[in-house]
Amino acid sequence: MKSPSQLYETNALWDTGASSSVITKATAEALKLIPTGTAMLHHAGGQSQKNTYMVNYYLPNEVEVKGILVIECDKIHDGRCGAIIGMDIITRGDFAITNVNGNTCVSYRIPSIAMIDYVDEARKVTAAGVGRNDPCPCGSGKKYKKCCGKAKVM
């Protein structure tokens, strides 16, 4: 594994459709990585046998993800990215994309420290000012107190 003094900075693509993280052949060469083996890489053009490497990811928000087995690929996003961050990393923490007033923010943290449920939050905002005996704003036809306004015990 590389020490922080041997970092290679590159653009990465966050890909929730990728089960594994990937680096390009150029990234592997820049890091002078030695293959750990091979694996089948499944991609839009089919599949191919490619080298695997063990790497550490250091993300801009000071999140370190160590010991990730990545698969080599030829190019990512027309050569503009050197890595893909796949679900093997994304599922280790909390990943969110928000767009308030046209400003998009992508955020990620490890470890996961709180449940984020935007559906539940939307219900709370919609229900603000709704009386217990009023129709539930979710459209169920039930009274709010018997629907989304029920106390939840955990």
CSV table of C-alpha atoms in Angstrom, one decimal:
chain,number,residue,atom,x,y,z
A,1,MET,CA,0.0,0.0,0.0
A,2,LYS,CA,1.1,3.5,-0.7
A,3,SER,CA,2.0,6.0,2.0
A,4,PRO,CA,0.5,9.5,1.9
A,5,SER,CA,3.8,10.8,0.5
A,6,GLN,CA,3.1,8.7,-2.6
A,7,LEU,CA,-0.3,10.1,-3.4
A,8,TYR,CA,-1.6,10.4,-7.0
A,9,GLU,CA,-4.3,13.0,-7.4
A,10,THR,CA,-7.0,12.3,-10.0
A,11,ASN,CA,-10.6,13.0,-10.8
A,12,ALA,CA,-12.9,10.2,-9.8
A,13,LEU,CA,-16.4,9.3,-10.9
A,14,TRP,CA,-19.0,8.4,-8.2
A,15,ASP,CA,-20.9,5.5,-9.7
A,16,THR,CA,-23.8,3.9,-7.8
A,17,GLY,CA,-24.1,1.5,-10.7
A,18,ALA,CA,-20.6,0.1,-10.2
A,19,SER,CA,-20.4,-2.7,-7.7
A,20,SER,CA,-16.6,-2.3,-7.5
A,21,SER,CA,-14.2,0.6,-7.6
A,22,VAL,CA,-12.0,0.9,-10.6
A,23,ILE,CA,-8.8,2.7,-11.6
A,24,THR,CA,-7.4,3.3,-15.1
A,25,LYS,CA,-4.3,1.6,-16.4
A,26,ALA,CA,-2.6,5.1,-16.5
A,27,THR,CA,-3.4,5.6,-12.7
A,28,ALA,CA,-1.9,2.1,-11.9
A,29,GLU,CA,1.2,3.0,-13.9
A,30,ALA,CA,1.5,6.4,-12.3
A,31,LEU,CA,1.4,4.8,-8.8
A,32,LYS,CA,3.8,2.0,-10.0
A,33,LEU,CA,1.3,-0.6,-8.6
A,34,ILE,CA,2.0,-4.3,-8.8
A,35,PRO,CA,-1.1,-6.4,-9.8
A,36,THR,CA,-2.5,-8.7,-7.1
A,37,GLY,CA,-4.3,-10.9,-9.6
A,38,THR,CA,-7.0,-10.6,-12.2
A,39,ALA,CA,-10.8,-10.3,-12.3
A,40,MET,CA,-13.5,-10.1,-14.8
A,41,LEU,CA,-14.5,-6.5,-15.5
A,42,HIS,CA,-18.1,-6.1,-16.7
A,43,HIS,CA,-18.8,-2.9,-18.6
A,44,ALA,CA,-21.0,-1.3,-21.2
A,45,GLY,CA,-19.0,-3.0,-24.0
A,46,GLY,CA,-19.2,-6.4,-22.5
A,47,GLN,CA,-16.6,-8.0,-20.2
A,48,SER,CA,-12.8,-8.4,-20.1
A,49,GLN,CA,-10.2,-10.0,-17.8
A,50,LYS,CA,-8.2,-7.2,-16.1
A,51,ASN,CA,-5.5,-6.7,-13.5
A,52,THR,CA,-6.5,-6.0,-9.8
A,53,TYR,CA,-4.7,-3.8,-7.3
A,54,MET,CA,-4.9,-3.0,-3.6
A,55,VAL,CA,-5.2,0.8,-3.1
A,56,ASN,CA,-6.2,3.4,-0.5
A,57,TYR,CA,-8.5,6.2,-1.5
A,58,TYR,CA,-8.1,9.6,0.2
A,59,LEU,CA,-11.2,11.7,-0.5
A,60,PRO,CA,-11.2,15.5,-0.4
A,61,ASN,CA,-13.2,15.7,2.8
A,62,GLU,CA,-10.4,13.9,4.7
A,63,VAL,CA,-12.1,10.5,4.5
A,64,GLU,CA,-9.7,7.6,4.1
A,65,VAL,CA,-10.8,4.3,2.7
A,66,LYS,CA,-7.9,1.8,3.0
A,67,GLY,CA,-7.3,-1.6,1.4
A,68,ILE,CA,-9.7,-1.5,-1.5
A,69,LEU,CA,-9.3,-4.1,-4.2
A,70,VAL,CA,-9.8,-2.3,-7.5
A,71,ILE,CA,-10.0,-3.5,-11.1
A,72,GLU,CA,-8.1,-1.9,-13.9
A,73,CYS,CA,-9.9,-0.4,-16.9
A,74,ASP,CA,-8.7,1.4,-20.0
A,75,LYS,CA,-10.5,4.8,-19.8
A,76,ILE,CA,-13.1,6.5,-17.7
A,77,HIS,CA,-15.1,9.4,-19.0
A,78,ASP,CA,-13.0,10.0,-22.1
A,79,GLY,CA,-9.8,9.9,-20.1
A,80,ARG,CA,-10.9,12.8,-17.8
A,81,CYS,CA,-11.0,10.5,-14.7
A,82,GLY,CA,-8.5,8.1,-13.2
A,83,ALA,CA,-10.8,6.2,-10.9
A,84,ILE,CA,-14.4,5.2,-10.2
A,85,ILE,CA,-15.7,5.1,-6.7
A,86,GLY,CA,-18.1,2.2,-6.6
A,87,MET,CA,-20.6,0.7,-4.2
A,88,ASP,CA,-17.9,-1.2,-2.3
A,89,ILE,CA,-16.8,2.3,-1.0
A,90,ILE,CA,-20.2,4.2,-1.1
A,91,THR,CA,-22.0,1.6,1.1
A,92,ARG,CA,-19.4,2.1,3.9
A,93,GLY,CA,-20.9,5.5,4.8
A,94,ASP,CA,-23.5,8.1,4.0
A,95,PHE,CA,-23.7,9.5,0.5
A,96,ALA,CA,-26.1,12.4,-0.3
A,97,ILE,CA,-26.8,14.7,-3.2
A,98,THR,CA,-28.8,17.9,-2.5
A,99,ASN,CA,-29.8,20.7,-4.8
A,100,VAL,CA,-31.0,23.8,-2.8
A,101,ASN,CA,-31.7,26.9,-4.8
A,102,GLY,CA,-29.9,25.4,-7.8
A,103,ASN,CA,-26.7,24.7,-5.8
A,104,THR,CA,-25.7,21.0,-6.0
A,105,CYS,CA,-23.8,19.6,-3.1
A,106,VAL,CA,-22.4,16.0,-3.0
A,107,SER,CA,-21.5,14.9,0.5
A,108,TYR,CA,-20.0,11.7,1.9
A,109,ARG,CA,-18.9,10.6,5.3
A,110,ILE,CA,-17.6,7.5,7.0
A,111,PRO,CA,-18.8,6.1,9.3
A,112,SER,CA,-22.5,6.4,8.9
A,113,ILE,CA,-23.7,8.3,12.0
A,114,ALA,CA,-27.4,9.1,11.4
A,115,MET,CA,-30.2,7.8,9.3
A,116,ILE,CA,-31.1,10.2,6.5
A,117,ASP,CA,-34.6,9.7,5.2
A,118,TYR,CA,-35.7,12.4,2.8
A,119,VAL,CA,-39.2,10.9,2.4
A,120,ASP,CA,-39.8,11.1,6.2
A,121,GLU,CA,-38.4,14.6,6.3
A,122,ALA,CA,-40.8,15.6,3.4
A,123,ARG,CA,-43.7,14.2,5.3
A,124,LYS,CA,-42.8,16.3,8.4
A,125,VAL,CA,-42.5,19.5,6.3
A,126,THR,CA,-45.8,18.8,4.5
A,127,ALA,CA,-47.5,18.0,7.8
A,128,ALA,CA,-46.4,21.3,9.5
A,129,GLY,CA,-49.5,23.0,10.8
A,130,VAL,CA,-51.8,20.0,10.1
A,131,GLY,CA,-54.2,19.2,13.0
A,132,ARG,CA,-54.4,15.7,14.4
A,133,ASN,CA,-58.0,15.3,13.1
A,134,ASP,CA,-57.3,16.9,9.7
A,135,PRO,CA,-57.0,14.7,6.6
A,136,CYS,CA,-53.4,13.4,6.2
A,137,PRO,CA,-51.4,15.5,3.7
A,138,CYS,CA,-50.0,12.3,2.2
A,139,GLY,CA,-53.3,11.7,0.5
A,140,SER,CA,-54.3,8.4,2.2
A,141,GLY,CA,-57.7,9.7,3.2
A,142,LYS,CA,-57.1,8.9,6.8
A,143,LYS,CA,-56.9,11.4,9.6
A,144,TYR,CA,-53.4,12.6,10.2
A,145,LYS,CA,-53.2,11.1,13.7
A,146,LYS,CA,-54.0,7.6,12.3
A,147,CYS,CA,-51.6,7.9,9.4
A,148,CYS,CA,-48.3,9.9,9.2
A,149,GLY,CA,-48.9,11.5,12.6
A,150,LYS,CA,-48.8,8.2,14.5
A,151,ALA,CA,-46.2,8.0,17.2
A,152,LYS,CA,-43.4,5.7,16.3
A,153,VAL,CA,-41.6,3.6,18.9
A,154,MET,CA,-38.2,2.2,18.2
